PDB file of C-alpha atoms and ligand atoms in Angstrom:
ATOM      1  CA  MET A 178      -6.707  10.499  20.619  1.00  0.00           C
ATOM      2  CA  GLN A 179      -7.753   7.515  18.417  1.00  0.00           C
ATOM      3  CA  PHE A 180      -5.439   4.157  17.951  1.00  0.00           C
ATOM      4  CA  PRO A 181      -4.051   5.234  14.695  1.00  0.00           C
ATOM      5  CA  GLN A 182      -3.035   8.656  16.001  1.00  0.00           C
ATOM      6  CA  ALA A 183      -1.746   7.232  19.131  1.00  0.00           C
ATOM      7  CA  LEU A 184       0.502   4.679  16.881  1.00  0.00           C
ATOM      8  CA  GLU A 185       1.599   7.299  14.949  1.00  0.00           C
ATOM      9  CA  THR A 186       2.754   9.439  17.922  1.00  0.00           C
ATOM     10  CA  VAL A 187       4.584   6.449  19.403  1.00  0.00           C
ATOM     11  CA  LEU A 188       6.308   5.990  15.834  1.00  0.00           C
ATOM     12  CA  GLN A 189       7.519   9.560  15.705  1.00  0.00           C
ATOM     13  CA  ILE A 190       8.855   9.682  19.444  1.00  0.00           C
ATOM     14  CA  LEU A 191      10.867   6.226  18.329  1.00  0.00           C
ATOM     15  CA  GLU A 192      11.894   8.026  15.048  1.00  0.00           C
ATOM     16  CA  ARG A 193      13.036  11.159  17.151  1.00  0.00           C
ATOM     17  CA  MET A 194      14.820   8.781  19.589  1.00  0.00           C
ATOM     18  CA  ARG A 195      16.601   7.002  16.697  1.00  0.00           C
ATOM     19  CA  ASP A 196      17.690  10.374  14.847  1.00  0.00           C
ATOM     20  CA  GLU A 197      19.081  11.407  18.500  1.00  0.00           C
ATOM     21  CA  ASN A 198      20.854   8.084  18.982  1.00  0.00           C
ATOM     22  CA  ALA A 199      18.886   7.578  22.320  1.00  0.00           C
ATOM     23  CA  ARG A 200      19.596   3.917  23.722  1.00  0.00           C
ATOM     24  CA  ARG A 201      16.514   3.195  25.623  1.00  0.00           C
ATOM     25  CA  PRO A 202      13.080   4.155  25.097  1.00  0.00           C
ATOM     26  CA  CYS A 203      11.509   6.265  28.010  1.00  0.00           C
ATOM     27  CA  ALA A 204       8.202   7.733  28.695  1.00  0.00           C
ATOM     28  CA  SER A 205       6.368   9.002  31.735  1.00  0.00           C
ATOM     29  CA  ARG A 206       4.292   7.115  33.639  1.00  0.00           C
ATOM     30  CA  THR A 207       1.415   9.666  32.662  1.00  0.00           C
ATOM     31  CA  VAL A 208       2.266   9.052  29.050  1.00  0.00           C
ATOM     32  CA  VAL A 209       2.448   5.409  29.399  1.00  0.00           C
ATOM     33  CA  ASP A 210      -0.759   5.401  31.313  1.00  0.00           C
ATOM     34  CA  ALA A 211      -2.664   7.571  28.806  1.00  0.00           C
ATOM     35  CA  LEU A 212      -1.699   5.305  25.901  1.00  0.00           C
ATOM     36  CA  LYS A 213      -3.006   2.312  27.944  1.00  0.00           C
ATOM     37  CA  GLN A 214      -6.469   3.858  28.049  1.00  0.00           C
ATOM     38  CA  ILE A 215      -6.606   3.971  24.050  1.00  0.00           C
ATOM     39  CA  PRO A 216      -8.745   1.102  22.819  1.00  0.00           C
ATOM     40  CA  SER A 217      -7.143  -0.872  20.188  1.00  0.00           C
ATOM     41  CA  PRO A 218      -8.960  -1.471  16.808  1.00  0.00           C
ATOM     42  CA  ARG A 219      -9.681  -4.933  18.030  1.00  0.00           C
ATOM     43  CA  GLU A 220     -11.312  -3.712  21.182  1.00  0.00           C
ATOM     44  CA  ILE A 221     -13.292  -0.991  19.081  1.00  0.00           C
ATOM     45  CA  ASP A 222     -14.589  -3.902  16.993  1.00  0.00           C
ATOM     46  CA  THR A 223     -15.810  -5.974  19.886  1.00  0.00           C
ATOM     47  CA  LEU A 224     -17.314  -3.098  21.430  1.00  0.00           C
ATOM     48  CA  LYS A 225     -19.282  -2.456  18.224  1.00  0.00           C
ATOM     49  CA  GLY A 226     -20.312  -5.855  18.367  1.00  0.00           C
ATOM     50  CA  HIS A 227     -18.316  -7.043  15.389  1.00  0.00           C
ATOM     51  CA  ALA A 228     -15.741  -9.931  15.225  1.00  0.00           C
ATOM     52  CA  PRO A 229     -12.464  -9.199  16.429  1.00  0.00           C
ATOM     53  CA  SER A 230      -9.891  -8.068  13.533  1.00  0.00           C
ATOM     54  CA  ARG A 231      -7.390 -10.244  11.797  1.00  0.00           C
ATOM     55  CA  PRO A 232      -5.640 -12.315  11.324  1.00  0.00           C
ATOM     56  CA  LYS A 233      -6.696 -12.215   7.606  1.00  0.00           C
ATOM     57  CA  ASN A 234      -5.154 -15.200   5.695  1.00  0.00           C
ATOM     58  CA  LEU A 235      -6.701 -17.152   2.820  1.00  0.00           C
ATOM     59  CA  GLY A 236      -5.884 -20.277   4.241  1.00  0.00           C
ATOM     60  CA  ALA A 237      -8.338 -22.778   5.035  1.00  0.00           C
ATOM     61  CA  ASP A 238      -7.651 -22.732   8.653  1.00  0.00           C
ATOM     62  CA  SER A 239      -7.629 -19.155   9.133  1.00  0.00           C
ATOM     63  CA  ALA A 240      -9.928 -17.257  11.421  1.00  0.00           C
ATOM     64  CA  ALA A 241     -12.425 -15.107   9.347  1.00  0.00           C
ATOM     65  CA  PRO A 242     -11.480 -11.643   9.101  1.00  0.00           C
ATOM     66  CA  SER A 243     -13.703  -8.995  11.124  1.00  0.00           C
ATOM     67  CA  LYS A 244     -16.122  -7.127   8.664  1.00  0.00           C
ATOM     68  CA  MET A 245     -15.774  -3.361   9.014  1.00  0.00           C
ATOM     69  CA  GLU A 246     -18.787  -1.500   7.932  1.00  0.00           C
ATOM     70  CA  LYS A 247     -17.962   0.017   4.567  1.00  0.00           C
ATOM     71  CA  SER A 248     -19.449   3.443   5.905  1.00  0.00           C
ATOM     72  CA  ASP A 249     -16.852   3.285   8.858  1.00  0.00           C
ATOM     73  CA  LYS A 250     -14.201   2.385   6.334  1.00  0.00           C
ATOM     74  CA  ILE A 251     -15.026   5.388   4.265  1.00  0.00           C
ATOM     75  CA  GLU A 252     -14.972   7.692   7.445  1.00  0.00           C
ATOM     76  CA  GLN A 253     -11.545   6.558   8.545  1.00  0.00           C
ATOM     77  CA  LEU A 254     -10.007   6.518   5.416  1.00  0.00           C
ATOM     78  CA  ALA A 255     -11.296  10.144   4.916  1.00  0.00           C
ATOM     79  CA  SER A 256      -9.658  11.174   8.445  1.00  0.00           C
ATOM     80  CA  ILE A 257      -6.313   9.511   7.441  1.00  0.00           C
ATOM     81  CA  GLN A 258      -6.306  11.472   4.149  1.00  0.00           C
ATOM     82  CA  HIS A 259      -7.080  14.586   6.015  1.00  0.00           C
ATOM     83  CA  ARG A 260      -4.093  14.106   8.215  1.00  0.00           C
ATOM     84  CA  VAL A 261      -2.076  13.016   4.968  1.00  0.00           C
ATOM     85  CA  ALA A 262      -3.098  16.376   3.529  1.00  0.00           C
ATOM     86  CA  GLY A 263      -1.625  18.382   6.228  1.00  0.00           C
ATOM     87  CA  CYS A 264       1.643  16.477   6.757  1.00  0.00           C
ATOM     88  CA  THR A 265       4.864  18.278   6.684  1.00  0.00           C
ATOM     89  CA  LYS A 266       7.204  15.496   8.049  1.00  0.00           C
ATOM     90  CA  CYS A 267       9.251  15.690   4.865  1.00  0.00           C
ATOM     91  CA  PRO A 268       9.499  19.564   4.524  1.00  0.00           C
ATOM     92  CA  ASN A 269      11.274  19.055   1.223  1.00  0.00           C
ATOM     93  CA  LEU A 270       7.927  17.003  -0.195  1.00  0.00           C
ATOM     94  CA  ALA A 271       5.527  19.242   1.547  1.00  0.00           C
ATOM     95  CA  SER A 272       7.045  22.374  -0.105  1.00  0.00           C
ATOM     96  CA  THR A 273       7.172  20.945  -3.445  1.00  0.00           C
ATOM     97  CA  ARG A 274       4.004  18.767  -4.026  1.00  0.00           C
ATOM     98  CA  THR A 275       1.005  20.260  -5.606  1.00  0.00           C
ATOM     99  CA  GLN A 276      -0.869  18.139  -3.387  1.00  0.00           C
ATOM    100  CA  THR A 277      -0.640  14.808  -1.704  1.00  0.00           C
ATOM    101  CA  VAL A 278      -1.943  11.589  -3.364  1.00  0.00           C
ATOM    102  CA  PHE A 279      -3.582   9.340  -0.979  1.00  0.00           C
ATOM    103  CA  GLY A 280      -5.144   6.428  -2.433  1.00  0.00           C
ATOM    104  CA  VAL A 281      -8.293   5.606  -4.583  1.00  0.00           C
ATOM    105  CA  GLY A 282     -10.797   3.036  -5.050  1.00  0.00           C
ATOM    106  CA  ASN A 283     -13.305   0.682  -3.234  1.00  0.00           C
ATOM    107  CA  PRO A 284     -12.595   0.672   0.715  1.00  0.00           C
ATOM    108  CA  ASP A 285     -14.124  -3.128   0.496  1.00  0.00           C
ATOM    109  CA  ALA A 286     -11.750  -4.012  -2.286  1.00  0.00           C
ATOM    110  CA  GLU A 287     -10.376  -7.436  -2.419  1.00  0.00           C
ATOM    111  CA  ILE A 288      -7.098  -6.595  -3.947  1.00  0.00           C
ATOM    112  CA  MET A 289      -4.858  -3.697  -3.289  1.00  0.00           C
ATOM    113  CA  PHE A 290      -2.068  -2.488  -5.348  1.00  0.00           C
ATOM    114  CA  VAL A 291       0.777  -0.671  -3.987  1.00  0.00           C
ATOM    115  CA  GLY A 292       3.197   1.175  -5.870  1.00  0.00           C
ATOM    116  CA  GLU A 293       5.965   3.524  -5.282  1.00  0.00           C
ATOM    117  CA  ALA A 294       5.170   7.397  -5.210  1.00  0.00           C
ATOM    118  CA  PRO A 295       3.203   9.898  -7.108  1.00  0.00           C
ATOM    119  CA  GLY A 296       4.747  11.323 -10.453  1.00  0.00           C
ATOM    120  CA  ALA A 297       3.956  14.467 -12.301  1.00  0.00           C
ATOM    121  CA  ASP A 298       0.583  13.433 -13.384  1.00  0.00           C
ATOM    122  CA  GLU A 299      -0.343  12.055 -10.058  1.00  0.00           C
ATOM    123  CA  ASP A 300       0.856  15.330  -8.413  1.00  0.00           C
ATOM    124  CA  ALA A 301      -1.205  17.197 -10.433  1.00  0.00           C
ATOM    125  CA  GLN A 302      -4.080  14.991 -10.497  1.00  0.00           C
ATOM    126  CA  GLY A 303      -4.407  13.856  -6.884  1.00  0.00           C
ATOM    127  CA  GLU A 304      -5.072  10.244  -7.923  1.00  0.00           C
ATOM    128  CA  PRO A 305      -2.375   7.431  -7.968  1.00  0.00           C
ATOM    129  CA  PHE A 306      -1.374   5.835 -11.084  1.00  0.00           C
ATOM    130  CA  VAL A 307      -3.011   7.922 -13.580  1.00  0.00           C
ATOM    131  CA  GLY A 308      -0.053   8.727 -16.167  1.00  0.00           C
ATOM    132  CA  ARG A 309       1.401   6.281 -18.620  1.00  0.00           C
ATOM    133  CA  ALA A 310       2.316   3.750 -16.070  1.00  0.00           C
ATOM    134  CA  GLY A 311      -1.042   4.053 -14.530  1.00  0.00           C
ATOM    135  CA  GLN A 312      -2.856   3.433 -17.819  1.00  0.00           C
ATOM    136  CA  LEU A 313      -1.130   0.301 -18.232  1.00  0.00           C
ATOM    137  CA  LEU A 314      -2.105  -0.728 -14.502  1.00  0.00           C
ATOM    138  CA  THR A 315      -5.632  -0.044 -15.316  1.00  0.00           C
ATOM    139  CA  ARG A 316      -5.448  -2.176 -18.544  1.00  0.00           C
ATOM    140  CA  ILE A 317      -4.028  -5.064 -16.447  1.00  0.00           C
ATOM    141  CA  ILE A 318      -6.751  -4.609 -13.662  1.00  0.00           C
ATOM    142  CA  LYS A 319      -9.342  -4.767 -16.428  1.00  0.00           C
ATOM    143  CA  ALA A 320      -8.058  -7.691 -18.177  1.00  0.00           C
ATOM    144  CA  MET A 321      -8.304  -9.302 -14.666  1.00  0.00           C
ATOM    145  CA  GLY A 322     -11.947  -8.666 -14.653  1.00  0.00           C
ATOM    146  CA  PHE A 323     -12.294  -5.857 -12.649  1.00  0.00           C
ATOM    147  CA  PRO A 324     -13.172  -2.388 -13.136  1.00  0.00           C
ATOM    148  CA  ARG A 325     -10.408   0.346 -11.728  1.00  0.00           C
ATOM    149  CA  GLU A 326     -12.975   1.258  -9.229  1.00  0.00           C
ATOM    150  CA  GLU A 327     -13.428  -2.019  -7.591  1.00  0.00           C
ATOM    151  CA  VAL A 328      -9.900  -2.279  -6.534  1.00  0.00           C
ATOM    152  CA  TYR A 329      -7.621  -0.208  -4.208  1.00  0.00           C
ATOM    153  CA  ILE A 330      -4.672   1.555  -5.475  1.00  0.00           C
ATOM    154  CA  ALA A 331      -2.202   3.387  -3.177  1.00  0.00           C
ATOM    155  CA  ASN A 332       1.543   4.016  -3.023  1.00  0.00           C
ATOM    156  CA  VAL A 333       3.968   3.792  -0.329  1.00  0.00           C
ATOM    157  CA  LEU A 334       4.777   7.819  -0.546  1.00  0.00           C
ATOM    158  CA  LYS A 335       1.780  10.171  -0.508  1.00  0.00           C
ATOM    159  CA  CYS A 336       3.792  12.944  -2.013  1.00  0.00           C
ATOM    160  CA  ARG A 337       5.743  13.193  -5.366  1.00  0.00           C
ATOM    161  CA  PRO A 338       9.434  12.940  -4.802  1.00  0.00           C
ATOM    162  CA  ASP A 339      11.142  16.341  -5.235  1.00  0.00           C
ATOM    163  CA  THR A 340      13.554  16.844  -7.858  1.00  0.00           C
ATOM    164  CA  PRO A 341      15.794  19.814  -6.988  1.00  0.00           C
ATOM    165  CA  GLY A 342      16.864  21.799  -9.828  1.00  0.00           C
ATOM    166  CA  SER A 343      14.436  20.172 -12.085  1.00  0.00           C
ATOM    167  CA  ALA A 344      10.941  20.572 -12.942  1.00  0.00           C
ATOM    168  CA  TYR A 345      11.000  17.351 -14.704  1.00  0.00           C
ATOM    169  CA  GLY A 346      11.941  13.943 -14.032  1.00  0.00           C
ATOM    170  CA  ASN A 347      11.426  11.368 -11.332  1.00  0.00           C
ATOM    171  CA  ARG A 348      13.575   9.983  -8.409  1.00  0.00           C
ATOM    172  CA  PRO A 349      12.957   6.942  -5.896  1.00  0.00           C
ATOM    173  CA  PRO A 350      11.851   7.733  -2.681  1.00  0.00           C
ATOM    174  CA  THR A 351      14.520   7.671  -0.189  1.00  0.00           C
ATOM    175  CA  PRO A 352      14.480   4.773   2.791  1.00  0.00           C
ATOM    176  CA  ARG A 353      13.495   7.797   5.198  1.00  0.00           C
ATOM    177  CA  GLU A 354      10.906   9.062   3.280  1.00  0.00           C
ATOM    178  CA  MET A 355       9.327   5.657   3.160  1.00  0.00           C
ATOM    179  CA  GLN A 356       9.742   5.084   6.670  1.00  0.00           C
ATOM    180  CA  THR A 357       8.036   8.421   7.465  1.00  0.00           C
ATOM    181  CA  CYS A 358       4.994   7.731   5.239  1.00  0.00           C
ATOM    182  CA  ARG A 359       4.745   3.983   5.871  1.00  0.00           C
ATOM    183  CA  PRO A 360       2.406   4.144   8.851  1.00  0.00           C
ATOM    184  CA  TYR A 361      -0.177   5.834   6.481  1.00  0.00           C
ATOM    185  CA  LEU A 362      -0.110   2.880   4.069  1.00  0.00           C
ATOM    186  CA  MET A 363      -0.215   0.726   7.150  1.00  0.00           C
ATOM    187  CA  GLU A 364      -3.396   2.222   8.385  1.00  0.00           C
ATOM    188  CA  GLN A 365      -4.876   2.253   4.902  1.00  0.00           C
ATOM    189  CA  ILE A 366      -4.223  -1.568   4.596  1.00  0.00           C
ATOM    190  CA  ASP A 367      -5.448  -2.209   8.138  1.00  0.00           C
ATOM    191  CA  ILE A 368      -8.897  -0.398   7.362  1.00  0.00           C
ATOM    192  CA  ILE A 369      -9.413  -1.844   3.743  1.00  0.00           C
ATOM    193  CA  GLN A 370      -8.271  -5.403   4.815  1.00  0.00           C
ATOM    194  CA  PRO A 371      -7.641  -6.781   1.053  1.00  0.00           C
ATOM    195  CA  LYS A 372      -7.624 -10.276   0.612  1.00  0.00           C
ATOM    196  CA  VAL A 373      -4.442  -9.712  -1.465  1.00  0.00           C
ATOM    197  CA  ILE A 374      -1.720  -6.900  -1.783  1.00  0.00           C
ATOM    198  CA  VAL A 375       0.176  -6.749  -5.080  1.00  0.00           C
ATOM    199  CA  ALA A 376       3.384  -4.838  -4.790  1.00  0.00           C
ATOM    200  CA  LEU A 377       4.386  -3.385  -7.972  1.00  0.00           C
ATOM    201  CA  GLY A 378       8.095  -3.223  -8.112  1.00  0.00           C
ATOM    202  CA  ALA A 379      11.191  -3.174  -5.887  1.00  0.00           C
ATOM    203  CA  VAL A 380      10.520   0.139  -4.112  1.00  0.00           C
ATOM    204  CA  ALA A 381       6.991  -0.784  -3.150  1.00  0.00           C
ATOM    205  CA  VAL A 382       8.398  -4.050  -1.734  1.00  0.00           C
ATOM    206  CA  GLU A 383      11.064  -2.017   0.340  1.00  0.00           C
ATOM    207  CA  GLY A 384       8.355   0.017   1.587  1.00  0.00           C
ATOM    208  CA  LEU A 385       5.957  -2.646   2.519  1.00  0.00           C
ATOM    209  CA  LEU A 386       8.721  -5.612   3.900  1.00  0.00           C
ATOM    210  CA  GLY A 387      11.668  -3.294   4.478  1.00  0.00           C
ATOM    211  CA  THR A 388      13.774  -5.626   2.424  1.00  0.00           C
ATOM    212  CA  ARG A 389      15.536  -4.894  -0.854  1.00  0.00           C
ATOM    213  CA  ALA A 390      16.230  -7.613  -3.540  1.00  0.00           C
ATOM    214  CA  PRO A 391      16.490  -7.957  -7.304  1.00  0.00           C
ATOM    215  CA  MET A 392      12.984  -8.332  -8.853  1.00  0.00           C
ATOM    216  CA  ARG A 393      13.618 -11.348 -10.709  1.00  0.00           C
ATOM    217  CA  GLU A 394      14.342 -13.048  -7.427  1.00  0.00           C
ATOM    218  CA  LEU A 395      11.184 -11.524  -5.634  1.00  0.00           C
ATOM    219  CA  ARG A 396       8.576 -11.533  -8.255  1.00  0.00           C
ATOM    220  CA  GLY A 397       5.939 -14.396  -8.970  1.00  0.00           C
ATOM    221  CA  ARG A 398       5.628 -15.999  -5.647  1.00  0.00           C
ATOM    222  CA  TRP A 399       3.816 -15.480  -2.495  1.00  0.00           C
ATOM    223  CA  ASP A 400       4.777 -13.340   0.428  1.00  0.00           C
ATOM    224  CA  SER A 401       2.841 -11.927   3.326  1.00  0.00           C
ATOM    225  CA  PHE A 402       2.359  -8.837   4.877  1.00  0.00           C
ATOM    226  CA  ASN A 403       1.313  -9.001   8.418  1.00  0.00           C
ATOM    227  CA  GLY A 404      -0.786 -11.877   7.371  1.00  0.00           C
ATOM    228  CA  THR A 405      -2.450 -10.639   4.167  1.00  0.00           C
ATOM    229  CA  PRO A 406      -0.822 -12.790   0.978  1.00  0.00           C
ATOM    230  CA  LEU A 407       1.334 -10.487  -0.926  1.00  0.00           C
ATOM    231  CA  MET A 408       2.113 -11.131  -4.581  1.00  0.00           C
ATOM    232  CA  ILE A 409       4.906  -9.050  -5.974  1.00  0.00           C
ATOM    233  CA  THR A 410       5.377  -8.306  -9.540  1.00  0.00           C
ATOM    234  CA  TYR A 411       7.117  -5.773 -11.751  1.00  0.00           C
ATOM    235  CA  HIS A 412       6.227  -2.014 -11.697  1.00  0.00           C
ATOM    236  CA  PRO A 413       3.966  -1.061 -14.846  1.00  0.00           C
ATOM    237  CA  ALA A 414       6.672   1.319 -15.725  1.00  0.00           C
ATOM    238  CA  TYR A 415       9.330  -1.256 -16.139  1.00  0.00           C
ATOM    239  CA  LEU A 416       7.041  -2.896 -18.871  1.00  0.00           C
ATOM    240  CA  LEU A 417       6.826   0.489 -20.708  1.00  0.00           C
ATOM    241  CA  ARG A 418      10.707   0.553 -20.698  1.00  0.00           C
ATOM    242  CA  ASN A 419      10.792  -3.078 -21.398  1.00  0.00           C
ATOM    243  CA  GLN A 420       8.362  -4.100 -23.957  1.00  0.00           C
ATOM    244  CA  SER A 421       9.801  -7.627 -24.423  1.00  0.00           C
ATOM    245  CA  PRO A 422       6.953  -9.874 -24.479  1.00  0.00           C
ATOM    246  CA  SER A 423       8.422 -12.441 -21.991  1.00  0.00           C
ATOM    247  CA  GLU A 424       8.347  -9.637 -19.390  1.00  0.00           C
ATOM    248  CA  LYS A 425       5.153  -8.930 -19.962  1.00  0.00           C
ATOM    249  CA  ARG A 426       3.656 -12.386 -19.831  1.00  0.00           C
ATOM    250  CA  LYS A 427       5.414 -12.557 -16.333  1.00  0.00           C
ATOM    251  CA  VAL A 428       3.469  -9.884 -14.998  1.00  0.00           C
ATOM    252  CA  TRP A 429       0.223 -11.572 -16.340  1.00  0.00           C
ATOM    253  CA  GLU A 430       1.062 -14.937 -14.861  1.00  0.00           C
ATOM    254  CA  ASP A 431       1.684 -13.042 -11.434  1.00  0.00           C
ATOM    255  CA  MET A 432      -1.731 -11.792 -11.803  1.00  0.00           C
ATOM    256  CA  MET A 433      -3.370 -15.141 -12.608  1.00  0.00           C
ATOM    257  CA  LEU A 434      -1.799 -16.344  -9.558  1.00  0.00           C
ATOM    258  CA  VAL A 435      -3.560 -13.383  -7.618  1.00  0.00           C
ATOM    259  CA  LEU A 436      -7.168 -14.429  -9.502  1.00  0.00           C
ATOM    260  CA  GLU A 437      -6.416 -17.948  -8.573  1.00  0.00           C
ATOM    261  CA  ARG A 438      -5.876 -17.125  -4.911  1.00  0.00           C
ATOM    262  CA  LEU A 439      -9.138 -15.198  -4.792  1.00  0.00           C
ATOM    263  CA  GLU A 440     -10.720 -18.333  -6.469  1.00  0.00           C
ATOM    264  CA  LYS A 441     -11.945 -16.263  -9.508  1.00  0.00           C
ATOM    265  CA  PRO A 442     -12.780 -18.267 -12.809  1.00  0.00           C
ATOM    266  CA  ILE A 443      -9.965 -17.834 -15.510  1.00  0.00           C
ATOM    267  CA  SER A 444     -11.476 -17.907 -18.952  1.00  0.00           C
ATOM    268  CA  GLU A 445      -9.308 -19.524 -21.744  1.00  0.00           C
ATOM    269  CA  LYS A 446      -8.957 -15.942 -23.531  1.00  0.00           C
ATOM    270  CA  GLN A 447      -7.721 -14.700 -20.211  1.00  0.00           C
ATOM    271  CA  ARG A 448      -4.989 -17.700 -19.694  1.00  0.00           C
ATOM    272  CA  ASN A 449      -3.647 -17.041 -23.258  1.00  0.00           C
ATOM    273  CA  TYR A 450      -3.707 -13.269 -22.734  1.00  0.00           C
ATOM    274  CA  PHE A 451      -0.575 -11.223 -23.230  1.00  0.00           C
ATOM    275  CA  LEU A 452      -0.527  -7.489 -22.084  1.00  0.00           C
TER     276      LEU A 452
HETATM  277  N1  URA B 637       4.348   5.152 -10.347  1.00  0.00           N
HETATM  278  C1  URA B 637       3.728   4.660  -9.077  1.00  0.00           C
HETATM  279  O1  URA B 637       4.482   4.035  -8.554  1.00  0.00           O
HETATM  280  N2  URA B 637       2.767   5.288  -8.526  1.00  0.00           N
HETATM  281  C2  URA B 637       2.039   6.279  -9.154  1.00  0.00           C
HETATM  282  O2  URA B 637       1.099   6.505  -8.830  1.00  0.00           O
HETATM  283  C3  URA B 637       2.435   6.610 -10.623  1.00  0.00           C
HETATM  284  C4  URA B 637       3.505   5.897 -11.143  1.00  0.00           C
END
């Protein structure tokens, strides 16, 4: 068993205990001994001769992040993608999805965008953010100076939330669905090691940080996800619903904060840009 699978096994056991209202965790000595034998990603890095992983903060005093080889990242992401494709932890989602929607982009991306869950277009195409909201996100990414392929895009949920009784429409993921799917996202982030994560909307924030608050209070300031700088901004679907220039400008200002954090030059044209 590899570390991510071991982590997932432990999480599954803990979730089951929570569901059964068990008061104390318990595991046999054999299980505990077996888990102790599994090398952590940090130990694997050291064994491979890489610098130990994490923490990865952009602050001047932070330790240099380990640099996993791109080929290793591709391999590890493919292995998670394979597990996700066969996941049936949420039976209602597994039985209604066309396919899982894992994530897309550069495994070495400096920026990782995290959305909520696939919609109908994403479910059909197997790629996140390809519908109308996705097209707007792609425009935002390009205005920042990146081709879409250079960043990484994923969702908290890898399945389209089902809408019983209706072939159309969307619903937000439930807290339980998010909690169930979250380990996959955590593994993606751990492998990609982006310099900045951008959370798109309140559901993405809840999926990442487990906190709920109005977006007007959350957006436009730096947070942190396990040591990685996290910028929270509006979901592009919100901008499609609310076409007011001031709301669009806010998202663009958030993206300029991201560019500044990455020490990317910002042109005069970009400074004056309105989405
Ligand atoms: N909205 C999301 O949050 N994710 C997608 O992939 C598409 C729309």
